[in-house]
């Protein structure tokens, strides 16, 4: 029960602390207006270039925008503790590290999942792109898988919060990399071979492809291999992030780097 309390109560409290100095209404421009603006921007660029259909850009950008809360939110739960001087207290506690990490990840995952779904359906409504009723359930599963996978990369990013005081630059860089390499706006086949090869090992690439296929009428069984690959990639990043957090925690105890400017 103590493990569960740390996971649930600690995770929710940590997520709420992200808005300790800002009104939650900041979510409106950043997580409601911004994803729709990105979808509309690339959809109209795509129309002008004659590259792909509106469906291609709505699905790609909606799912890719889950990276904003998954990268920034996951990182802020770690870096924010350090900025406020409370990270050391958390790290010296006997609380389970797994409960601490999962507790911080779950609210952010829900946030990213909600943003991606909102972008998909609201952006689709604006551009006349409809998700078939039969595909809604599988699409929701695909978006959830993508959000979970992106949390894995967010955990790697968060680990650097033990060393970097300003992680926003790194988060923005990773968001841009995902935008370019995941196939959100450029078909993987149209990318240079080295970019396509890197994209195969990054979160969102396979999930975006699976979601597009589902919207086009594919069955869940038909895209199962893509979703399994997406989940495995996310799990790999998550494991790497957890190990990196642990290693940097041990190193911080030796060098007192948590307090370094």
PDB file of C-alpha atoms in Angstrom:
ATOM      1  CA  UNK A   1       0.000   0.000   0.000  1.00  0.00           C
ATOM      2  CA  UNK A   2       2.882   2.374   0.738  1.00  0.00           C
ATOM      3  CA  UNK A   3       4.318   1.659  -2.723  1.00  0.00           C
ATOM      4  CA  UNK A   4       0.937   2.413  -4.303  1.00  0.00           C
ATOM      5  CA  UNK A   5       0.547   5.598  -2.238  1.00  0.00           C
ATOM      6  CA  UNK A   6       3.943   6.836  -3.406  1.00  0.00           C
ATOM      7  CA  UNK A   7       3.045   6.030  -6.997  1.00  0.00           C
ATOM      8  CA  UNK A   8      -0.420   7.634  -7.028  1.00  0.00           C
ATOM      9  CA  UNK A   9      -0.294  10.430  -4.464  1.00  0.00           C
ATOM     10  CA  UNK A  10       3.345  11.278  -5.118  1.00  0.00           C
ATOM     11  CA  UNK A  11       2.846  11.260  -8.870  1.00  0.00           C
ATOM     12  CA  UNK A  12      -0.247  13.456  -8.811  1.00  0.00           C
ATOM     13  CA  UNK A  13       1.370  15.861  -6.336  1.00  0.00           C
ATOM     14  CA  UNK A  14       4.493  16.102  -8.491  1.00  0.00           C
ATOM     15  CA  UNK A  15       2.389  16.798 -11.586  1.00  0.00           C
ATOM     16  CA  UNK A  16       0.370  19.461  -9.781  1.00  0.00           C
ATOM     17  CA  UNK A  17       3.637  21.067  -8.689  1.00  0.00           C
ATOM     18  CA  UNK A  18       4.373  21.824 -12.339  1.00  0.00           C
ATOM     19  CA  UNK A  19       1.763  24.554 -11.980  1.00  0.00           C
ATOM     20  CA  UNK A  20       2.922  25.806  -8.588  1.00  0.00           C
ATOM     21  CA  UNK A  21       3.780  29.233  -9.971  1.00  0.00           C
ATOM     22  CA  UNK A  22       1.645  29.287 -13.113  1.00  0.00           C
ATOM     23  CA  UNK A  23      -2.078  29.084 -13.713  1.00  0.00           C
ATOM     24  CA  UNK A  24      -3.227  25.774 -15.254  1.00  0.00           C
ATOM     25  CA  UNK A  25      -4.845  27.931 -17.943  1.00  0.00           C
ATOM     26  CA  UNK A  26      -1.387  28.067 -19.514  1.00  0.00           C
ATOM     27  CA  UNK A  27      -2.361  24.645 -20.900  1.00  0.00           C
ATOM     28  CA  UNK A  28      -4.849  26.287 -23.282  1.00  0.00           C
ATOM     29  CA  UNK A  29      -2.360  28.053 -25.577  1.00  0.00           C
ATOM     30  CA  UNK A  30       0.344  25.410 -25.201  1.00  0.00           C
ATOM     31  CA  UNK A  31      -1.676  22.190 -25.415  1.00  0.00           C
ATOM     32  CA  UNK A  32      -4.880  23.230 -27.201  1.00  0.00           C
ATOM     33  CA  UNK A  33      -4.088  26.121 -29.543  1.00  0.00           C
ATOM     34  CA  UNK A  34      -0.514  25.127 -30.404  1.00  0.00           C
ATOM     35  CA  UNK A  35      -1.231  21.562 -31.645  1.00  0.00           C
ATOM     36  CA  UNK A  36      -4.079  22.823 -33.813  1.00  0.00           C
ATOM     37  CA  UNK A  37      -1.820  25.558 -35.200  1.00  0.00           C
ATOM     38  CA  UNK A  38       0.862  22.998 -36.034  1.00  0.00           C
ATOM     39  CA  UNK A  39      -1.661  20.720 -37.726  1.00  0.00           C
ATOM     40  CA  UNK A  40      -3.114  23.547 -39.800  1.00  0.00           C
ATOM     41  CA  UNK A  41       0.311  24.908 -40.726  1.00  0.00           C
ATOM     42  CA  UNK A  42       1.660  21.648 -42.122  1.00  0.00           C
ATOM     43  CA  UNK A  43      -1.649  20.651 -43.697  1.00  0.00           C
ATOM     44  CA  UNK A  44      -1.748  23.863 -45.729  1.00  0.00           C
ATOM     45  CA  UNK A  45       1.933  23.592 -46.595  1.00  0.00           C
ATOM     46  CA  UNK A  46       1.200  20.046 -47.733  1.00  0.00           C
ATOM     47  CA  UNK A  47      -1.689  21.242 -49.861  1.00  0.00           C
ATOM     48  CA  UNK A  48       0.516  23.850 -51.528  1.00  0.00           C
ATOM     49  CA  UNK A  49       3.300  21.340 -52.144  1.00  0.00           C
ATOM     50  CA  UNK A  50       0.882  18.641 -53.268  1.00  0.00           C
ATOM     51  CA  UNK A  51       2.793  16.164 -51.114  1.00  0.00           C
ATOM     52  CA  UNK A  52       0.143  14.301 -49.122  1.00  0.00           C
ATOM     53  CA  UNK A  53      -3.513  14.449 -48.075  1.00  0.00           C
ATOM     54  CA  UNK A  54      -4.908  16.347 -45.095  1.00  0.00           C
ATOM     55  CA  UNK A  55      -5.348  13.011 -43.313  1.00  0.00           C
ATOM     56  CA  UNK A  56      -1.602  12.407 -43.508  1.00  0.00           C
ATOM     57  CA  UNK A  57      -0.792  15.698 -41.786  1.00  0.00           C
ATOM     58  CA  UNK A  58      -3.616  15.614 -39.237  1.00  0.00           C
ATOM     59  CA  UNK A  59      -2.636  12.159 -37.970  1.00  0.00           C
ATOM     60  CA  UNK A  60       1.104  12.777 -38.100  1.00  0.00           C
ATOM     61  CA  UNK A  61       1.106  16.108 -36.288  1.00  0.00           C
ATOM     62  CA  UNK A  62      -1.571  15.203 -33.763  1.00  0.00           C
ATOM     63  CA  UNK A  63       0.268  12.094 -32.616  1.00  0.00           C
ATOM     64  CA  UNK A  64       3.666  13.801 -32.747  1.00  0.00           C
ATOM     65  CA  UNK A  65       2.437  16.618 -30.508  1.00  0.00           C
ATOM     66  CA  UNK A  66       2.152  14.146 -27.632  1.00  0.00           C
ATOM     67  CA  UNK A  67       5.909  14.740 -27.404  1.00  0.00           C
ATOM     68  CA  UNK A  68       5.384  18.191 -25.874  1.00  0.00           C
ATOM     69  CA  UNK A  69       3.915  17.033 -22.531  1.00  0.00           C
ATOM     70  CA  UNK A  70       5.842  13.748 -22.621  1.00  0.00           C
ATOM     71  CA  UNK A  71       9.211  15.483 -23.039  1.00  0.00           C
ATOM     72  CA  UNK A  72       8.697  18.726 -21.145  1.00  0.00           C
ATOM     73  CA  UNK A  73       6.413  17.356 -18.426  1.00  0.00           C
ATOM     74  CA  UNK A  74       8.506  14.270 -17.714  1.00  0.00           C
ATOM     75  CA  UNK A  75      11.672  16.369 -17.577  1.00  0.00           C
ATOM     76  CA  UNK A  76      10.140  19.076 -15.423  1.00  0.00           C
ATOM     77  CA  UNK A  77       9.118  16.606 -12.732  1.00  0.00           C
ATOM     78  CA  UNK A  78      12.835  15.902 -12.224  1.00  0.00           C
ATOM     79  CA  UNK A  79      14.451  19.208 -13.125  1.00  0.00           C
ATOM     80  CA  UNK A  80      11.753  21.111 -11.223  1.00  0.00           C
ATOM     81  CA  UNK A  81      12.640  19.272  -8.022  1.00  0.00           C
ATOM     82  CA  UNK A  82      16.259  20.256  -8.503  1.00  0.00           C
ATOM     83  CA  UNK A  83      15.409  23.869  -9.318  1.00  0.00           C
ATOM     84  CA  UNK A  84      13.367  24.196  -6.127  1.00  0.00           C
ATOM     85  CA  UNK A  85      16.056  22.480  -4.038  1.00  0.00           C
ATOM     86  CA  UNK A  86      13.927  19.463  -3.125  1.00  0.00           C
ATOM     87  CA  UNK A  87      15.501  16.824  -5.375  1.00  0.00           C
ATOM     88  CA  UNK A  88      18.112  15.920  -2.766  1.00  0.00           C
ATOM     89  CA  UNK A  89      15.371  15.269  -0.211  1.00  0.00           C
ATOM     90  CA  UNK A  90      13.587  12.971  -2.655  1.00  0.00           C
ATOM     91  CA  UNK A  91      16.749  11.047  -3.484  1.00  0.00           C
ATOM     92  CA  UNK A  92      17.750  10.416   0.132  1.00  0.00           C
ATOM     93  CA  UNK A  93      14.293   9.077   0.986  1.00  0.00           C
ATOM     94  CA  UNK A  94      13.839   5.285   1.292  1.00  0.00           C
ATOM     95  CA  UNK A  95      10.959   5.405  -1.198  1.00  0.00           C
ATOM     96  CA  UNK A  96      11.008   2.947  -4.102  1.00  0.00           C
ATOM     97  CA  UNK A  97      12.678   4.529  -7.129  1.00  0.00           C
ATOM     98  CA  UNK A  98      10.333   2.586  -9.410  1.00  0.00           C
ATOM     99  CA  UNK A  99       7.269   4.023  -7.646  1.00  0.00           C
ATOM    100  CA  UNK A 100       8.739   7.522  -7.819  1.00  0.00           C
ATOM    101  CA  UNK A 101       9.482   7.288 -11.538  1.00  0.00           C
ATOM    102  CA  UNK A 102       6.218   5.582 -12.547  1.00  0.00           C
ATOM    103  CA  UNK A 103       4.221   7.971 -10.378  1.00  0.00           C
ATOM    104  CA  UNK A 104       5.715  10.921 -12.210  1.00  0.00           C
ATOM    105  CA  UNK A 105       5.310   9.292 -15.617  1.00  0.00           C
ATOM    106  CA  UNK A 106       1.643   8.258 -15.469  1.00  0.00           C
ATOM    107  CA  UNK A 107       0.037  11.739 -15.187  1.00  0.00           C
ATOM    108  CA  UNK A 108       2.314  12.985 -17.963  1.00  0.00           C
ATOM    109  CA  UNK A 109       1.382   9.990 -20.124  1.00  0.00           C
ATOM    110  CA  UNK A 110      -2.313  10.798 -19.663  1.00  0.00           C
ATOM    111  CA  UNK A 111      -1.559  14.421 -20.560  1.00  0.00           C
ATOM    112  CA  UNK A 112       0.257  13.460 -23.773  1.00  0.00           C
ATOM    113  CA  UNK A 113      -2.447  10.941 -24.670  1.00  0.00           C
ATOM    114  CA  UNK A 114      -5.167  13.576 -24.222  1.00  0.00           C
ATOM    115  CA  UNK A 115      -3.313  16.178 -26.283  1.00  0.00           C
ATOM    116  CA  UNK A 116      -2.767  13.748 -29.158  1.00  0.00           C
ATOM    117  CA  UNK A 117      -6.408  12.611 -29.178  1.00  0.00           C
ATOM    118  CA  UNK A 118      -7.625  16.198 -29.016  1.00  0.00           C
ATOM    119  CA  UNK A 119      -5.398  17.180 -31.924  1.00  0.00           C
ATOM    120  CA  UNK A 120      -6.538  14.188 -33.948  1.00  0.00           C
ATOM    121  CA  UNK A 121     -10.270  14.742 -33.544  1.00  0.00           C
ATOM    122  CA  UNK A 122     -10.331  18.554 -33.332  1.00  0.00           C
ATOM    123  CA  UNK A 123      -7.832  18.947 -36.164  1.00  0.00           C
ATOM    124  CA  UNK A 124      -9.777  16.408 -38.167  1.00  0.00           C
ATOM    125  CA  UNK A 125     -12.991  18.351 -37.601  1.00  0.00           C
ATOM    126  CA  UNK A 126     -11.357  21.565 -38.827  1.00  0.00           C
ATOM    127  CA  UNK A 127     -10.007  19.948 -41.994  1.00  0.00           C
ATOM    128  CA  UNK A 128     -12.792  17.485 -42.685  1.00  0.00           C
ATOM    129  CA  UNK A 129     -10.838  14.378 -41.708  1.00  0.00           C
ATOM    130  CA  UNK A 130     -12.987  11.785 -39.957  1.00  0.00           C
ATOM    131  CA  UNK A 131     -11.834   8.702 -38.079  1.00  0.00           C
ATOM    132  CA  UNK A 132     -14.094   5.754 -39.022  1.00  0.00           C
ATOM    133  CA  UNK A 133     -16.239   4.632 -36.100  1.00  0.00           C
ATOM    134  CA  UNK A 134     -14.884   1.108 -36.338  1.00  0.00           C
ATOM    135  CA  UNK A 135     -11.337   2.454 -36.036  1.00  0.00           C
ATOM    136  CA  UNK A 136     -11.840   4.649 -32.963  1.00  0.00           C
ATOM    137  CA  UNK A 137     -10.937   1.946 -30.435  1.00  0.00           C
ATOM    138  CA  UNK A 138      -7.789   0.784 -32.270  1.00  0.00           C
ATOM    139  CA  UNK A 139      -6.755   4.395 -32.901  1.00  0.00           C
ATOM    140  CA  UNK A 140      -7.084   5.183 -29.184  1.00  0.00           C
ATOM    141  CA  UNK A 141      -4.873   2.184 -28.416  1.00  0.00           C
ATOM    142  CA  UNK A 142      -2.317   3.299 -30.993  1.00  0.00           C
ATOM    143  CA  UNK A 143      -2.193   6.837 -29.605  1.00  0.00           C
ATOM    144  CA  UNK A 144      -1.814   5.483 -26.072  1.00  0.00           C
ATOM    145  CA  UNK A 145       1.082   3.306 -27.239  1.00  0.00           C
ATOM    146  CA  UNK A 146       2.736   6.311 -28.876  1.00  0.00           C
ATOM    147  CA  UNK A 147       2.366   8.400 -25.708  1.00  0.00           C
ATOM    148  CA  UNK A 148       3.866   5.631 -23.594  1.00  0.00           C
ATOM    149  CA  UNK A 149       6.757   5.259 -26.013  1.00  0.00           C
ATOM    150  CA  UNK A 150       7.444   8.980 -25.939  1.00  0.00           C
ATOM    151  CA  UNK A 151       7.484   8.873 -22.121  1.00  0.00           C
ATOM    152  CA  UNK A 152      10.492   6.565 -22.447  1.00  0.00           C
ATOM    153  CA  UNK A 153      12.405   9.236 -24.360  1.00  0.00           C
ATOM    154  CA  UNK A 154      11.167  11.821 -21.860  1.00  0.00           C
ATOM    155  CA  UNK A 155      12.703   9.761 -19.070  1.00  0.00           C
ATOM    156  CA  UNK A 156      16.085   9.825 -20.817  1.00  0.00           C
ATOM    157  CA  UNK A 157      15.695  13.569 -21.181  1.00  0.00           C
ATOM    158  CA  UNK A 158      14.699  13.845 -17.513  1.00  0.00           C
ATOM    159  CA  UNK A 159      17.849  12.027 -16.433  1.00  0.00           C
ATOM    160  CA  UNK A 160      19.910  14.903 -17.766  1.00  0.00           C
ATOM    161  CA  UNK A 161      17.980  17.106 -15.342  1.00  0.00           C
ATOM    162  CA  UNK A 162      20.345  15.775 -12.694  1.00  0.00           C
ATOM    163  CA  UNK A 163      23.163  17.589 -14.476  1.00  0.00           C
ATOM    164  CA  UNK A 164      21.600  20.399 -16.517  1.00  0.00           C
ATOM    165  CA  UNK A 165      19.852  23.319 -14.860  1.00  0.00           C
ATOM    166  CA  UNK A 166      18.039  24.291 -18.066  1.00  0.00           C
ATOM    167  CA  UNK A 167      16.594  21.270 -19.863  1.00  0.00           C
ATOM    168  CA  UNK A 168      14.183  23.272 -22.036  1.00  0.00           C
ATOM    169  CA  UNK A 169      16.741  23.587 -24.847  1.00  0.00           C
ATOM    170  CA  UNK A 170      17.276  19.831 -24.947  1.00  0.00           C
ATOM    171  CA  UNK A 171      13.512  19.198 -24.852  1.00  0.00           C
ATOM    172  CA  UNK A 172      12.961  21.571 -27.777  1.00  0.00           C
ATOM    173  CA  UNK A 173      15.785  19.907 -29.697  1.00  0.00           C
ATOM    174  CA  UNK A 174      14.298  16.442 -29.173  1.00  0.00           C
ATOM    175  CA  UNK A 175      10.853  17.697 -30.192  1.00  0.00           C
ATOM    176  CA  UNK A 176      12.325  19.033 -33.431  1.00  0.00           C
ATOM    177  CA  UNK A 177      14.168  15.777 -34.070  1.00  0.00           C
ATOM    178  CA  UNK A 178      10.935  13.814 -33.647  1.00  0.00           C
ATOM    179  CA  UNK A 179       9.140  16.245 -35.946  1.00  0.00           C
ATOM    180  CA  UNK A 180      11.713  15.615 -38.682  1.00  0.00           C
ATOM    181  CA  UNK A 181      12.563  11.935 -38.229  1.00  0.00           C
ATOM    182  CA  UNK A 182       9.249  10.344 -37.202  1.00  0.00           C
ATOM    183  CA  UNK A 183       7.516  10.739 -40.544  1.00  0.00           C
ATOM    184  CA  UNK A 184       4.985  13.170 -39.085  1.00  0.00           C
ATOM    185  CA  UNK A 185       5.199  15.457 -42.127  1.00  0.00           C
ATOM    186  CA  UNK A 186       7.529  13.720 -44.558  1.00  0.00           C
ATOM    187  CA  UNK A 187       6.920  10.122 -45.655  1.00  0.00           C
ATOM    188  CA  UNK A 188       9.826   7.972 -44.426  1.00  0.00           C
ATOM    189  CA  UNK A 189      10.421   6.855 -48.009  1.00  0.00           C
ATOM    190  CA  UNK A 190      11.053  10.473 -49.023  1.00  0.00           C
ATOM    191  CA  UNK A 191      13.638  11.041 -46.293  1.00  0.00           C
ATOM    192  CA  UNK A 192      17.368  10.555 -46.902  1.00  0.00           C
ATOM    193  CA  UNK A 193      18.280   6.963 -46.116  1.00  0.00           C
ATOM    194  CA  UNK A 194      20.281   7.899 -43.005  1.00  0.00           C
ATOM    195  CA  UNK A 195      17.353   9.887 -41.595  1.00  0.00           C
ATOM    196  CA  UNK A 196      14.914   7.072 -42.298  1.00  0.00           C
ATOM    197  CA  UNK A 197      17.276   4.605 -40.603  1.00  0.00           C
ATOM    198  CA  UNK A 198      17.508   6.772 -37.475  1.00  0.00           C
ATOM    199  CA  UNK A 199      13.741   7.292 -37.490  1.00  0.00           C
ATOM    200  CA  UNK A 200      13.221   3.528 -37.327  1.00  0.00           C
ATOM    201  CA  UNK A 201      14.794   3.562 -33.850  1.00  0.00           C
ATOM    202  CA  UNK A 202      12.952   6.596 -32.506  1.00  0.00           C
ATOM    203  CA  UNK A 203       9.615   6.794 -30.665  1.00  0.00           C
ATOM    204  CA  UNK A 204       6.457   7.701 -32.632  1.00  0.00           C
ATOM    205  CA  UNK A 205       7.678   6.552 -36.074  1.00  0.00           C
ATOM    206  CA  UNK A 206       5.948   3.177 -36.050  1.00  0.00           C
ATOM    207  CA  UNK A 207       3.006   4.446 -34.006  1.00  0.00           C
ATOM    208  CA  UNK A 208       2.263   7.240 -36.472  1.00  0.00           C
ATOM    209  CA  UNK A 209       2.424   4.735 -39.345  1.00  0.00           C
ATOM    210  CA  UNK A 210       0.050   2.403 -37.484  1.00  0.00           C
ATOM    211  CA  UNK A 211      -2.424   5.207 -36.702  1.00  0.00           C
ATOM    212  CA  UNK A 212      -2.467   6.338 -40.333  1.00  0.00           C
ATOM    213  CA  UNK A 213      -3.117   2.782 -41.464  1.00  0.00           C
ATOM    214  CA  UNK A 214      -5.983   2.389 -38.974  1.00  0.00           C
ATOM    215  CA  UNK A 215      -7.610   5.632 -40.110  1.00  0.00           C
ATOM    216  CA  UNK A 216      -7.281   4.396 -43.700  1.00  0.00           C
ATOM    217  CA  UNK A 217      -9.183   1.214 -42.819  1.00  0.00           C
ATOM    218  CA  UNK A 218      -6.560  -1.281 -41.650  1.00  0.00           C
ATOM    219  CA  UNK A 219      -7.396  -3.688 -38.837  1.00  0.00           C
ATOM    220  CA  UNK A 220      -5.698  -3.782 -35.465  1.00  0.00           C
ATOM    221  CA  UNK A 221      -4.231  -7.174 -36.343  1.00  0.00           C
ATOM    222  CA  UNK A 222      -2.794  -5.674 -39.512  1.00  0.00           C
ATOM    223  CA  UNK A 223      -0.834  -3.016 -37.617  1.00  0.00           C
ATOM    224  CA  UNK A 224      -0.061  -5.121 -34.561  1.00  0.00           C
ATOM    225  CA  UNK A 225       3.603  -5.508 -35.517  1.00  0.00           C
ATOM    226  CA  UNK A 226       3.978  -1.728 -35.758  1.00  0.00           C
ATOM    227  CA  UNK A 227       2.456  -1.160 -32.320  1.00  0.00           C
ATOM    228  CA  UNK A 228       4.558  -3.916 -30.755  1.00  0.00           C
ATOM    229  CA  UNK A 229       7.680  -2.346 -32.270  1.00  0.00           C
ATOM    230  CA  UNK A 230       6.618   1.057 -30.968  1.00  0.00           C
ATOM    231  CA  UNK A 231       6.068  -0.322 -27.474  1.00  0.00           C
ATOM    232  CA  UNK A 232       9.430  -2.120 -27.470  1.00  0.00           C
ATOM    233  CA  UNK A 233      11.264   1.009 -28.587  1.00  0.00           C
ATOM    234  CA  UNK A 234       9.562   3.009 -25.838  1.00  0.00           C
ATOM    235  CA  UNK A 235      10.422   0.341 -23.278  1.00  0.00           C
ATOM    236  CA  UNK A 236      14.036   0.439 -24.416  1.00  0.00           C
ATOM    237  CA  UNK A 237      14.240   4.194 -23.969  1.00  0.00           C
ATOM    238  CA  UNK A 238      12.461   3.922 -20.629  1.00  0.00           C
ATOM    239  CA  UNK A 239      14.942   1.336 -19.368  1.00  0.00           C
ATOM    240  CA  UNK A 240      17.850   3.449 -20.592  1.00  0.00           C
ATOM    241  CA  UNK A 241      16.367   6.491 -18.863  1.00  0.00           C
ATOM    242  CA  UNK A 242      15.873   4.638 -15.572  1.00  0.00           C
ATOM    243  CA  UNK A 243      19.451   3.331 -15.650  1.00  0.00           C
ATOM    244  CA  UNK A 244      20.796   6.768 -16.525  1.00  0.00           C
ATOM    245  CA  UNK A 245      18.838   8.299 -13.667  1.00  0.00           C
ATOM    246  CA  UNK A 246      20.291   5.755 -11.282  1.00  0.00           C
ATOM    247  CA  UNK A 247      23.854   6.213 -12.539  1.00  0.00           C
ATOM    248  CA  UNK A 248      23.671  10.002 -12.374  1.00  0.00           C
ATOM    249  CA  UNK A 249      22.110   9.791  -8.913  1.00  0.00           C
ATOM    250  CA  UNK A 250      25.050   7.706  -7.697  1.00  0.00           C
ATOM    251  CA  UNK A 251      27.495  10.067  -9.354  1.00  0.00           C
ATOM    252  CA  UNK A 252      25.752  13.088  -7.859  1.00  0.00           C
ATOM    253  CA  UNK A 253      26.222  11.649  -4.381  1.00  0.00           C
ATOM    254  CA  UNK A 254      29.946  11.312  -5.053  1.00  0.00           C
ATOM    255  CA  UNK A 255      30.492  14.719  -6.659  1.00  0.00           C
ATOM    256  CA  UNK A 256      27.673  16.786  -5.049  1.00  0.00           C
ATOM    257  CA  UNK A 257      26.663  17.765  -8.589  1.00  0.00           C
ATOM    258  CA  UNK A 258      23.001  18.259  -7.643  1.00  0.00           C
ATOM    259  CA  UNK A 259      23.937  21.615  -6.166  1.00  0.00           C
ATOM    260  CA  UNK A 260      26.291  22.615  -8.986  1.00  0.00           C
ATOM    261  CA  UNK A 261      25.284  25.635 -11.050  1.00  0.00           C
TER     262      UNK A 261
END
